[in-house]
Amino acid sequence: MQILRIEGGRRLSGEIGIQGAKNSVLPILSACVLTGGETRLNRCPALSDVYAAFGILSSLGCKCRFSGGIAEIDSRSIGSTEIGDALMRRMRSSIIFMGALLGAAGECVMSFPGGCELGPRPIDMHISALRQLGAVIDEKHGRLICQAPKGLKGTVVNLPFPSVGATENVMLAAVCAEGETVIVNAAREPEIAELGSFLNKCGANVRGAGCHRIVIEGVSRDKLHGCEYTVMPDRIAAATYLCAAAASGGEVNINGARVSDIEAVINVLRQAGCRVCDSDGGVYLSAPAVMNCVNTVRTCPYPGFPTDAQAIVMAALVRSRGMGIFVEDIFENRFRHVDELVRMGADIKTEGKVAVVRGVDKLTGAAVSAPDLRGGAALCVAACAAEGETEVSGVCYIDRGYEAIETTLNALGAKVRRE
Ligand code: EPZ
């Protein structure tokens, strides 16, 4: 098991680039099953979740090549519509292949998806929405057997919650469905808008992706083709490096990051005392030596404060003045980083979906364990601000979403060693 050994107490400062977005490239890779043809993805991030998606694509008969940030997927021949258990368990977003395979082949067999333990990760909204499009989905012994005996037919799908994955699954299933599909209460995350743009570049007819109402006009599958596409910058990775600089009282310029993708996070960092601004095609932050803790941070669907940044911003604010409240309204079990931060000297009390943070003067390095992807990144952020050495285990979680996190942090003057 690898660990990251982080020597804290160093003020981070410098300029970095930003990786392609994990949560955008994963649904786009699923979409390749549907669009067929040859697709080239620029700025594809080298992440274990991306390799897991390549594994699924290959098991379905696609050919995948990946080097130097460029992924080439040839999905002209889909030989299978079944995804094995091991592949499904490697990540949560494997469920998005359901909509793509139903749209491409009218059938698929897969098991329940895996993913970080952020609480129960139900897929009831996915299944209910796809059934409204005409899919017949049986759940037997942990496996999902899906068919569309009469094909998929467009309809109005009202999502009870703007679920990112369910929105993506319906979009993929609707691309070749007969007639018009309207998704009401759709997720509005930037990654949804990107999926819509990618599908349209491949010949689909998607309008309103990124808004709460998406209209998809079905097209025949032979109208679809591959394309060349550049993956959007990873907004949560950008938020992570902003927080690492802020936690250490430093400054950072992130080339290629989009302020508009993380307004809610930037707003909190400004309230904490940081100066954050657009810096021609990127984001610049400079932080005070000690930040003020922020009154209330409540996670909600985009454009609200992103749940994926909750642990990361909390880690940046544990060494601060005053008190703050974090309310995790999206996932049931997304405070697993709190105990680890407390081991480093943080003063945090949790009660259900609420965490109360009292700022402390200093954090001390300790041996801590990443509980999940963003919780692991949060521990790295806190370690940059702590005095002494921190040992972060469970690096495999961090590698799911960050391309060589140690390289990027070291480029800002941190001292991180992977062992
Ligand atoms: C996506 O997960 C992201 N993952 C998550 O990022 C992100 O935290 C989440 O959206 C919210 O923004 C990818 O894009 C690969 P949801 P997803 O469906 O689609 C409940 C990261 O760190 N729900 O919007 O799984 C669900 O349990 C990851 O990069 C149902 O109840 O999120 C959760 O409480 C973590 N039934 C809430 O909705 C369903 O059928 C939001 O889930 C589906 C979801």
Short mmCIF file of C-alpha atoms and ligand atoms in Angstrom, two decimals:
data_model
loop_
_atom_site.label_atom_id
_atom_site.label_comp_id
_atom_site.label_asym_id
_atom_site.label_seq_id
_atom_site.Cartn_x
_atom_site.Cartn_y
_atom_site.Cartn_z
CA MET A 1 0.00 0.00 0.00
CA GLN A 2 1.52 3.33 -1.01
CA ILE A 3 1.68 6.34 1.32
CA LEU A 4 2.31 10.04 0.79
CA ARG A 5 4.86 11.52 3.21
CA ILE A 6 4.19 15.27 3.50
CA GLU A 7 6.46 17.75 5.27
CA GLY A 8 4.20 20.60 6.29
CA GLY A 9 4.74 24.18 7.41
CA ARG A 10 5.79 25.36 3.95
CA ARG A 11 4.05 28.31 2.28
CA LEU A 12 2.87 27.15 -1.15
CA SER A 13 3.37 29.51 -4.03
CA GLY A 14 3.61 29.15 -7.80
CA GLU A 15 1.85 28.41 -11.05
CA ILE A 16 0.35 25.08 -12.18
CA GLY A 17 -1.82 23.66 -14.96
CA ILE A 18 -4.97 21.63 -14.31
CA GLN A 19 -5.85 18.08 -15.29
CA GLY A 20 -8.88 17.11 -17.37
CA ALA A 21 -12.05 16.55 -15.38
CA LYS A 22 -12.66 13.03 -14.07
CA ASN A 23 -16.41 13.60 -13.78
CA SER A 24 -16.62 14.83 -17.35
CA VAL A 25 -14.40 12.28 -19.10
CA LEU A 26 -16.13 9.28 -17.46
CA PRO A 27 -19.60 9.89 -18.96
CA ILE A 28 -17.95 10.88 -22.25
CA LEU A 29 -16.12 7.53 -22.32
CA SER A 30 -19.47 5.78 -21.73
CA ALA A 31 -20.96 7.83 -24.56
CA CYS A 32 -18.34 6.40 -26.94
CA VAL A 33 -20.19 3.07 -26.72
CA LEU A 34 -23.21 4.81 -28.16
CA THR A 35 -21.64 7.07 -30.76
CA GLY A 36 -19.51 4.34 -32.35
CA GLY A 37 -16.71 5.40 -34.69
CA GLU A 38 -13.32 6.70 -33.60
CA THR A 39 -13.01 9.36 -30.92
CA ARG A 40 -9.96 11.31 -29.77
CA LEU A 41 -10.05 12.92 -26.33
CA ASN A 42 -7.49 15.60 -25.52
CA ARG A 43 -6.58 16.43 -21.90
CA CYS A 44 -7.76 13.00 -20.78
CA PRO A 45 -6.53 12.61 -17.17
CA ALA A 46 -4.44 9.57 -16.15
CA LEU A 47 -6.61 8.39 -13.24
CA SER A 48 -7.44 4.92 -11.97
CA ASP A 49 -11.15 5.58 -12.61
CA VAL A 50 -10.30 6.42 -16.23
CA TYR A 51 -8.31 3.20 -16.59
CA ALA A 52 -11.29 1.38 -15.11
CA ALA A 53 -13.50 2.92 -17.81
CA PHE A 54 -10.98 1.81 -20.47
CA GLY A 55 -11.23 -1.69 -18.98
CA ILE A 56 -15.00 -1.67 -19.39
CA LEU A 57 -14.79 -0.31 -22.95
CA SER A 58 -12.25 -3.01 -23.90
CA SER A 59 -14.41 -5.74 -22.34
CA LEU A 60 -17.24 -4.52 -24.59
CA GLY A 61 -15.06 -4.84 -27.68
CA CYS A 62 -13.81 -1.26 -28.05
CA LYS A 63 -10.15 -0.51 -28.73
CA CYS A 64 -8.57 2.06 -26.38
CA ARG A 65 -5.19 3.77 -26.70
CA PHE A 66 -3.96 6.32 -24.17
CA SER A 67 -0.70 8.21 -24.06
CA GLY A 68 0.45 11.73 -23.32
CA GLY A 69 -3.00 12.85 -22.21
CA ILE A 70 -4.64 11.77 -25.46
CA ALA A 71 -7.16 8.91 -25.47
CA GLU A 72 -8.24 7.27 -28.71
CA ILE A 73 -11.30 5.06 -28.56
CA ASP A 74 -12.45 2.94 -31.49
CA SER A 75 -15.97 1.78 -30.71
CA ARG A 76 -16.97 0.64 -34.17
CA SER A 77 -17.38 -2.92 -33.00
CA ILE A 78 -19.24 -3.57 -29.76
CA GLY A 79 -19.02 -7.33 -29.24
CA SER A 80 -20.57 -7.67 -25.82
CA THR A 81 -23.24 -5.90 -23.75
CA GLU A 82 -22.26 -7.47 -20.43
CA ILE A 83 -20.00 -5.84 -17.85
CA GLY A 84 -18.38 -8.19 -15.33
CA ASP A 85 -18.65 -7.77 -11.58
CA ALA A 86 -15.00 -6.88 -10.96
CA LEU A 87 -15.10 -4.10 -13.55
CA MET A 88 -18.40 -2.73 -12.23
CA ARG A 89 -17.14 -2.64 -8.67
CA ARG A 90 -14.10 -0.53 -9.47
CA MET A 91 -16.05 2.71 -9.66
CA ARG A 92 -19.46 4.24 -9.19
CA SER A 93 -19.83 5.78 -12.60
CA SER A 94 -19.79 2.35 -14.29
CA ILE A 95 -23.58 2.61 -13.97
CA ILE A 96 -23.53 5.22 -16.75
CA PHE A 97 -22.74 2.45 -19.24
CA MET A 98 -26.32 1.25 -18.72
CA GLY A 99 -27.88 4.12 -20.64
CA ALA A 100 -25.19 3.98 -23.33
CA LEU A 101 -25.59 0.21 -23.91
CA LEU A 102 -29.39 0.41 -23.91
CA GLY A 103 -29.13 3.20 -26.45
CA ALA A 104 -26.54 1.36 -28.55
CA ALA A 105 -27.74 -2.24 -28.37
CA GLY A 106 -31.09 -2.27 -26.58
CA GLU A 107 -29.74 -4.48 -23.81
CA CYS A 108 -27.10 -4.84 -21.10
CA VAL A 109 -26.22 -6.99 -18.11
CA MET A 110 -24.23 -5.55 -15.23
CA SER A 111 -23.95 -5.73 -11.45
CA PHE A 112 -24.51 -2.93 -9.00
CA PRO A 113 -21.72 -0.33 -9.22
CA GLY A 114 -18.94 0.19 -6.68
CA GLY A 115 -17.42 3.52 -5.70
CA CYS A 116 -16.43 5.40 -2.55
CA GLU A 117 -18.49 4.67 0.56
CA LEU A 118 -20.25 8.03 0.84
CA GLY A 119 -23.34 6.38 2.17
CA PRO A 120 -25.71 4.11 0.26
CA ARG A 121 -25.19 4.80 -3.41
CA PRO A 122 -28.67 3.87 -4.70
CA ILE A 123 -29.52 3.83 -8.37
CA ASP A 124 -33.31 3.91 -8.01
CA MET A 125 -33.59 7.15 -9.99
CA HIS A 126 -31.50 5.71 -12.83
CA ILE A 127 -33.65 2.58 -13.05
CA SER A 128 -36.99 4.37 -12.73
CA ALA A 129 -36.05 6.93 -15.42
CA LEU A 130 -34.80 4.30 -17.89
CA ARG A 131 -37.97 2.23 -17.34
CA GLN A 132 -39.99 5.34 -18.32
CA LEU A 133 -38.13 5.26 -21.65
CA GLY A 134 -39.25 1.65 -22.16
CA ALA A 135 -36.37 -0.31 -20.65
CA VAL A 136 -37.24 -3.56 -18.85
CA ILE A 137 -34.80 -3.89 -15.93
CA ASP A 138 -34.73 -6.93 -13.65
CA GLU A 139 -32.62 -6.96 -10.51
CA LYS A 140 -31.59 -10.52 -9.63
CA HIS A 141 -28.83 -11.57 -7.21
CA GLY A 142 -27.07 -8.19 -7.41
CA ARG A 143 -27.17 -8.14 -11.19
CA LEU A 144 -29.17 -5.84 -13.44
CA ILE A 145 -30.58 -7.44 -16.58
CA CYS A 146 -31.75 -4.68 -18.91
CA GLN A 147 -33.58 -4.95 -22.22
CA ALA A 148 -35.61 -2.70 -24.49
CA PRO A 149 -37.85 -5.22 -26.26
CA LYS A 150 -39.85 -2.53 -28.02
CA GLY A 151 -36.99 -0.09 -28.35
CA LEU A 152 -36.66 3.11 -26.30
CA LYS A 153 -39.32 5.80 -26.69
CA GLY A 154 -38.91 9.44 -25.75
CA THR A 155 -41.02 10.79 -22.89
CA VAL A 156 -40.94 13.44 -20.14
CA VAL A 157 -38.73 12.24 -17.27
CA ASN A 158 -39.13 14.12 -13.99
CA LEU A 159 -36.14 13.47 -11.76
CA PRO A 160 -37.09 13.60 -8.05
CA PHE A 161 -33.58 14.95 -7.36
CA PRO A 162 -31.13 16.52 -9.85
CA SER A 163 -28.92 13.43 -9.79
CA VAL A 164 -25.80 13.87 -11.94
CA GLY A 165 -25.54 10.19 -12.86
CA ALA A 166 -29.23 9.71 -13.50
CA THR A 167 -29.28 12.79 -15.76
CA GLU A 168 -26.32 11.41 -17.72
CA ASN A 169 -27.87 7.95 -18.01
CA VAL A 170 -31.14 9.33 -19.38
CA MET A 171 -29.29 11.60 -21.82
CA LEU A 172 -27.36 8.62 -23.19
CA ALA A 173 -30.42 6.38 -23.47
CA ALA A 174 -32.45 9.16 -25.11
CA VAL A 175 -30.00 10.03 -27.90
CA CYS A 176 -31.33 7.25 -30.19
CA ALA A 177 -34.76 6.80 -28.56
CA GLU A 178 -37.77 7.32 -30.79
CA GLY A 179 -39.10 10.89 -30.55
CA GLU A 180 -38.42 13.57 -27.96
CA THR A 181 -37.23 13.10 -24.39
CA VAL A 182 -37.46 15.93 -21.88
CA ILE A 183 -35.54 15.69 -18.61
CA VAL A 184 -37.12 17.92 -15.97
CA ASN A 185 -35.15 18.81 -12.82
CA ALA A 186 -31.96 17.71 -14.57
CA ALA A 187 -28.58 18.14 -12.86
CA ARG A 188 -26.95 21.40 -14.00
CA GLU A 189 -23.29 20.58 -13.25
CA PRO A 190 -20.79 21.78 -15.92
CA GLU A 191 -20.02 18.13 -16.66
CA ILE A 192 -23.61 17.71 -17.88
CA ALA A 193 -23.22 20.61 -20.31
CA GLU A 194 -19.97 19.04 -21.52
CA LEU A 195 -21.69 15.68 -22.13
CA GLY A 196 -24.36 17.46 -24.17
CA SER A 197 -21.70 19.25 -26.25
CA PHE A 198 -19.81 16.01 -26.84
CA LEU A 199 -22.96 14.14 -27.92
CA ASN A 200 -23.94 16.94 -30.31
CA LYS A 201 -20.44 16.91 -31.79
CA CYS A 202 -21.05 13.19 -32.46
CA GLY A 203 -24.30 13.89 -34.31
CA ALA A 204 -26.87 13.81 -31.49
CA ASN A 205 -29.54 16.45 -30.90
CA VAL A 206 -29.36 17.62 -27.26
CA ARG A 207 -30.63 21.04 -26.18
CA GLY A 208 -30.39 22.65 -22.74
CA ALA A 209 -27.70 20.42 -21.21
CA GLY A 210 -26.47 22.31 -18.14
CA CYS A 211 -29.93 23.74 -17.48
CA HIS A 212 -32.68 22.19 -15.37
CA ARG A 213 -34.63 21.15 -18.49
CA ILE A 214 -32.89 19.14 -21.21
CA VAL A 215 -34.58 18.23 -24.52
CA ILE A 216 -33.17 15.34 -26.58
CA GLU A 217 -34.52 14.66 -30.07
CA GLY A 218 -33.88 11.01 -30.95
CA VAL A 219 -31.70 10.38 -34.01
CA SER A 220 -31.01 7.12 -35.79
CA ARG A 221 -27.82 5.43 -34.62
CA ASP A 222 -26.24 5.49 -38.09
CA LYS A 223 -26.23 9.30 -37.88
CA LEU A 224 -23.77 9.12 -34.96
CA HIS A 225 -20.01 9.15 -35.36
CA GLY A 226 -16.82 9.74 -33.40
CA CYS A 227 -15.23 13.14 -32.89
CA GLU A 228 -12.23 14.97 -31.40
CA TYR A 229 -12.96 16.61 -28.06
CA THR A 230 -10.98 18.37 -25.35
CA VAL A 231 -11.99 17.43 -21.81
CA MET A 232 -12.92 20.40 -19.57
CA PRO A 233 -10.57 21.35 -16.71
CA ASP A 234 -11.23 19.50 -13.46
CA ARG A 235 -13.03 22.02 -11.25
CA ILE A 236 -12.70 19.97 -8.05
CA ALA A 237 -8.98 19.40 -8.61
CA ALA A 238 -8.68 23.17 -9.15
CA ALA A 239 -10.57 23.80 -5.90
CA THR A 240 -8.20 21.38 -4.17
CA TYR A 241 -5.06 23.24 -5.20
CA LEU A 242 -6.64 26.60 -4.36
CA CYS A 243 -7.33 25.21 -0.87
CA ALA A 244 -3.82 23.80 -0.48
CA ALA A 245 -2.35 27.23 -1.23
CA ALA A 246 -4.91 28.93 1.03
CA ALA A 247 -4.30 26.51 3.92
CA SER A 248 -0.58 27.34 3.86
CA GLY A 249 -1.12 31.12 3.64
CA GLY A 250 0.29 31.05 0.14
CA GLU A 251 -0.69 31.92 -3.40
CA VAL A 252 -1.30 30.01 -6.62
CA ASN A 253 -2.12 30.64 -10.25
CA ILE A 254 -3.96 27.73 -11.90
CA ASN A 255 -3.74 28.01 -15.68
CA GLY A 256 -6.79 26.73 -17.53
CA ALA A 257 -9.13 26.56 -14.52
CA ARG A 258 -12.55 28.21 -15.03
CA VAL A 259 -13.79 30.59 -12.31
CA SER A 260 -17.37 30.02 -13.50
CA ASP A 261 -17.16 26.30 -12.61
CA ILE A 262 -16.32 26.95 -8.93
CA GLU A 263 -17.96 30.28 -8.04
CA ALA A 264 -19.45 28.84 -4.85
CA VAL A 265 -16.06 27.58 -3.64
CA ILE A 266 -14.34 30.86 -4.55
CA ASN A 267 -17.03 32.75 -2.68
CA VAL A 268 -16.26 30.79 0.51
CA LEU A 269 -12.50 31.34 0.12
CA ARG A 270 -13.09 35.07 -0.33
CA GLN A 271 -15.23 35.13 2.83
CA ALA A 272 -12.30 33.42 4.59
CA GLY A 273 -10.06 36.32 3.61
CA CYS A 274 -8.47 35.17 0.35
CA ARG A 275 -8.14 37.29 -2.74
CA VAL A 276 -9.34 35.24 -5.76
CA CYS A 277 -9.66 36.46 -9.32
CA ASP A 278 -9.66 35.54 -12.98
CA SER A 279 -6.12 35.60 -14.31
CA ASP A 280 -6.27 35.50 -18.11
CA GLY A 281 -7.55 31.97 -18.70
CA GLY A 282 -6.99 30.79 -15.16
CA VAL A 283 -7.66 31.44 -11.50
CA TYR A 284 -5.35 33.31 -9.09
CA LEU A 285 -5.56 33.09 -5.29
CA SER A 286 -3.55 34.72 -2.54
CA ALA A 287 -4.29 33.94 1.10
CA PRO A 288 -3.65 35.70 4.42
CA ALA A 289 -1.33 34.00 6.92
CA VAL A 290 -4.41 32.94 8.91
CA MET A 291 -7.94 32.74 7.42
CA ASN A 292 -11.25 33.37 9.15
CA CYS A 293 -13.48 30.37 9.48
CA VAL A 294 -16.65 30.82 7.43
CA ASN A 295 -20.13 30.91 8.95
CA THR A 296 -21.98 28.20 7.07
CA VAL A 297 -21.05 26.02 4.12
CA ARG A 298 -24.02 23.97 2.88
CA THR A 299 -23.53 21.51 0.02
CA CYS A 300 -26.16 21.46 -2.71
CA PRO A 301 -26.57 20.70 -6.40
CA TYR A 302 -24.82 22.99 -8.88
CA PRO A 303 -24.57 25.97 -8.95
CA GLY A 304 -24.55 25.66 -5.14
CA PHE A 305 -21.52 24.63 -3.09
CA PRO A 306 -20.28 21.28 -4.48
CA THR A 307 -20.29 18.30 -2.11
CA ASP A 308 -16.98 17.20 -3.65
CA ALA A 309 -15.30 20.33 -2.25
CA GLN A 310 -16.74 20.00 1.28
CA ALA A 311 -13.89 17.99 2.80
CA ILE A 312 -11.28 20.00 0.93
CA VAL A 313 -12.53 23.42 2.07
CA MET A 314 -13.04 22.12 5.60
CA ALA A 315 -9.40 20.99 5.65
CA ALA A 316 -8.28 24.43 4.54
CA LEU A 317 -10.29 26.12 7.31
CA VAL A 318 -9.45 23.96 10.34
CA ARG A 319 -6.40 26.20 11.00
CA SER A 320 -8.22 29.56 11.20
CA ARG A 321 -9.86 32.10 13.46
CA GLY A 322 -13.45 31.63 14.65
CA MET A 323 -16.02 28.93 14.05
CA GLY A 324 -17.82 27.51 11.03
CA ILE A 325 -20.63 25.08 10.25
CA PHE A 326 -20.58 22.60 7.36
CA VAL A 327 -23.87 21.00 6.31
CA GLU A 328 -23.53 17.97 3.99
CA ASP A 329 -26.91 17.78 2.28
CA ILE A 330 -26.01 15.53 -0.65
CA PHE A 331 -24.44 12.37 0.76
CA GLU A 332 -25.18 10.61 4.03
CA ASN A 333 -21.70 9.66 5.04
CA ARG A 334 -19.31 12.28 3.80
CA PHE A 335 -17.57 13.32 7.04
CA ARG A 336 -15.19 10.35 7.22
CA HIS A 337 -12.22 12.72 6.89
CA VAL A 338 -13.19 14.48 10.18
CA ASP A 339 -11.66 11.91 12.54
CA GLU A 340 -8.45 12.02 10.54
CA LEU A 341 -8.32 15.83 10.68
CA VAL A 342 -8.91 15.65 14.45
CA ARG A 343 -5.84 13.41 14.72
CA MET A 344 -3.92 16.36 13.25
CA GLY A 345 -5.25 18.69 15.95
CA ALA A 346 -8.41 19.99 14.31
CA ASP A 347 -11.40 20.84 16.54
CA ILE A 348 -14.45 19.44 14.73
CA LYS A 349 -17.67 18.00 16.12
CA THR A 350 -20.16 16.23 13.87
CA GLU A 351 -23.82 15.53 14.48
CA GLY A 352 -25.59 13.82 11.54
CA LYS A 353 -25.16 15.98 8.46
CA VAL A 354 -23.67 18.91 10.42
CA ALA A 355 -20.02 19.46 11.29
CA VAL A 356 -18.98 22.32 13.59
CA VAL A 357 -15.40 23.50 13.04
CA ARG A 358 -13.63 25.64 15.63
CA GLY A 359 -10.49 27.18 14.18
CA VAL A 360 -7.23 26.18 15.89
CA ASP A 361 -3.87 27.97 15.80
CA LYS A 362 -1.93 25.03 14.52
CA LEU A 363 -2.17 21.56 13.08
CA THR A 364 0.41 18.87 13.75
CA GLY A 365 1.53 16.22 11.30
CA ALA A 366 0.26 12.68 12.05
CA ALA A 367 -0.30 9.27 10.49
CA VAL A 368 -3.72 9.50 8.81
CA SER A 369 -5.69 7.37 6.39
CA ALA A 370 -7.65 8.51 3.34
CA PRO A 371 -11.27 7.35 3.80
CA ASP A 372 -12.32 8.17 0.22
CA LEU A 373 -11.23 10.22 -2.78
CA ARG A 374 -11.98 13.77 -1.64
CA GLY A 375 -11.36 12.98 2.03
CA GLY A 376 -7.89 11.84 1.02
CA ALA A 377 -7.26 15.05 -0.88
CA ALA A 378 -8.46 16.99 2.17
CA LEU A 379 -5.81 15.28 4.33
CA CYS A 380 -3.14 16.40 1.85
CA VAL A 381 -4.45 19.97 2.06
CA ALA A 382 -4.32 19.89 5.87
CA ALA A 383 -0.87 18.28 5.84
CA CYS A 384 0.47 21.22 3.82
CA ALA A 385 -0.66 23.53 6.65
CA ALA A 386 0.44 21.28 9.53
CA GLU A 387 3.72 21.54 11.40
CA GLY A 388 5.89 18.46 11.01
CA GLU A 389 5.40 15.37 8.90
CA THR A 390 2.13 13.73 7.90
CA GLU A 391 1.86 10.22 6.51
CA VAL A 392 -1.26 9.73 4.36
CA SER A 393 -2.16 6.10 3.63
CA GLY A 394 -4.92 4.95 1.27
CA VAL A 395 -3.33 6.79 -1.65
CA CYS A 396 -5.25 4.51 -4.03
CA TYR A 397 -8.37 6.51 -3.22
CA ILE A 398 -6.62 9.79 -4.08
CA ASP A 399 -5.30 8.35 -7.35
CA ARG A 400 -8.89 7.75 -8.46
CA GLY A 401 -9.35 11.48 -9.02
CA TYR A 402 -5.96 13.22 -8.97
CA GLU A 403 -3.22 12.88 -11.53
CA ALA A 404 0.00 12.52 -9.43
CA ILE A 405 -1.15 14.86 -6.65
CA GLU A 406 2.37 14.92 -5.22
CA THR A 407 3.84 16.32 -8.45
CA THR A 408 1.38 19.20 -8.51
CA LEU A 409 1.79 20.04 -4.81
CA ASN A 410 5.59 19.89 -5.11
CA ALA A 411 5.40 22.28 -8.07
CA LEU A 412 3.94 24.75 -5.56
CA GLY A 413 6.81 24.25 -3.13
CA ALA A 414 5.33 21.48 -0.99
CA LYS A 415 7.49 18.54 0.05
CA VAL A 416 5.54 15.37 -0.76
CA ARG A 417 7.07 11.95 -1.33
CA ARG A 418 5.16 8.87 -2.53
CA GLU A 419 6.50 5.67 -0.90
C1 EPZ B 1 -21.60 12.39 -9.24
O1 EPZ B 1 -21.93 11.23 -8.52
C2 EPZ B 1 -20.10 12.56 -9.09
N1 EPZ B 1 -19.43 11.40 -9.66
C3 EPZ B 1 -19.75 12.69 -7.61
O2 EPZ B 1 -18.33 12.91 -7.54
C4 EPZ B 1 -20.48 13.89 -7.04
O3 EPZ B 1 -20.22 13.95 -5.65
C5 EPZ B 1 -21.98 13.74 -7.28
O4 EPZ B 1 -22.23 13.56 -8.68
C6 EPZ B 1 -22.75 14.96 -6.81
O5 EPZ B 1 -22.27 16.09 -7.47
C7 EPZ B 1 -19.24 11.34 -11.00
O6 EPZ B 1 -19.65 12.22 -11.74
C8 EPZ B 1 -18.50 10.15 -11.53
P1 EPZ B 1 -25.78 11.89 -7.72
P2 EPZ B 1 -23.41 10.58 -8.64
O7 EPZ B 1 -26.50 10.86 -8.51
O8 EPZ B 1 -23.90 10.71 -10.03
C9 EPZ B 1 -28.67 10.13 -4.39
C10 EPZ B 1 -16.15 12.56 -6.77
O9 EPZ B 1 -15.65 12.75 -5.66
N2 EPZ B 1 -29.18 9.25 -5.45
O10 EPZ B 1 -25.91 13.33 -8.10
O11 EPZ B 1 -23.36 9.25 -8.02
C11 EPZ B 1 -27.24 9.77 -4.02
O12 EPZ B 1 -27.21 8.71 -3.09
C12 EPZ B 1 -17.52 11.92 -6.88
O13 EPZ B 1 -15.63 12.90 -7.86
C13 EPZ B 1 -30.28 8.44 -5.19
O14 EPZ B 1 -30.80 8.44 -4.07
O15 EPZ B 1 -24.22 11.56 -7.68
C14 EPZ B 1 -26.72 11.05 -3.43
O16 EPZ B 1 -27.16 11.14 -2.09
C15 EPZ B 1 -18.06 11.49 -5.53
N3 EPZ B 1 -30.74 7.62 -6.16
C16 EPZ B 1 -27.43 12.12 -4.27
O17 EPZ B 1 -28.57 11.47 -4.87
C17 EPZ B 1 -30.19 7.59 -7.41
O18 EPZ B 1 -30.67 6.82 -8.27
C18 EPZ B 1 -26.56 12.72 -5.35
O19 EPZ B 1 -26.15 11.67 -6.17
C19 EPZ B 1 -29.08 8.42 -7.67
C20 EPZ B 1 -28.60 9.25 -6.69
#
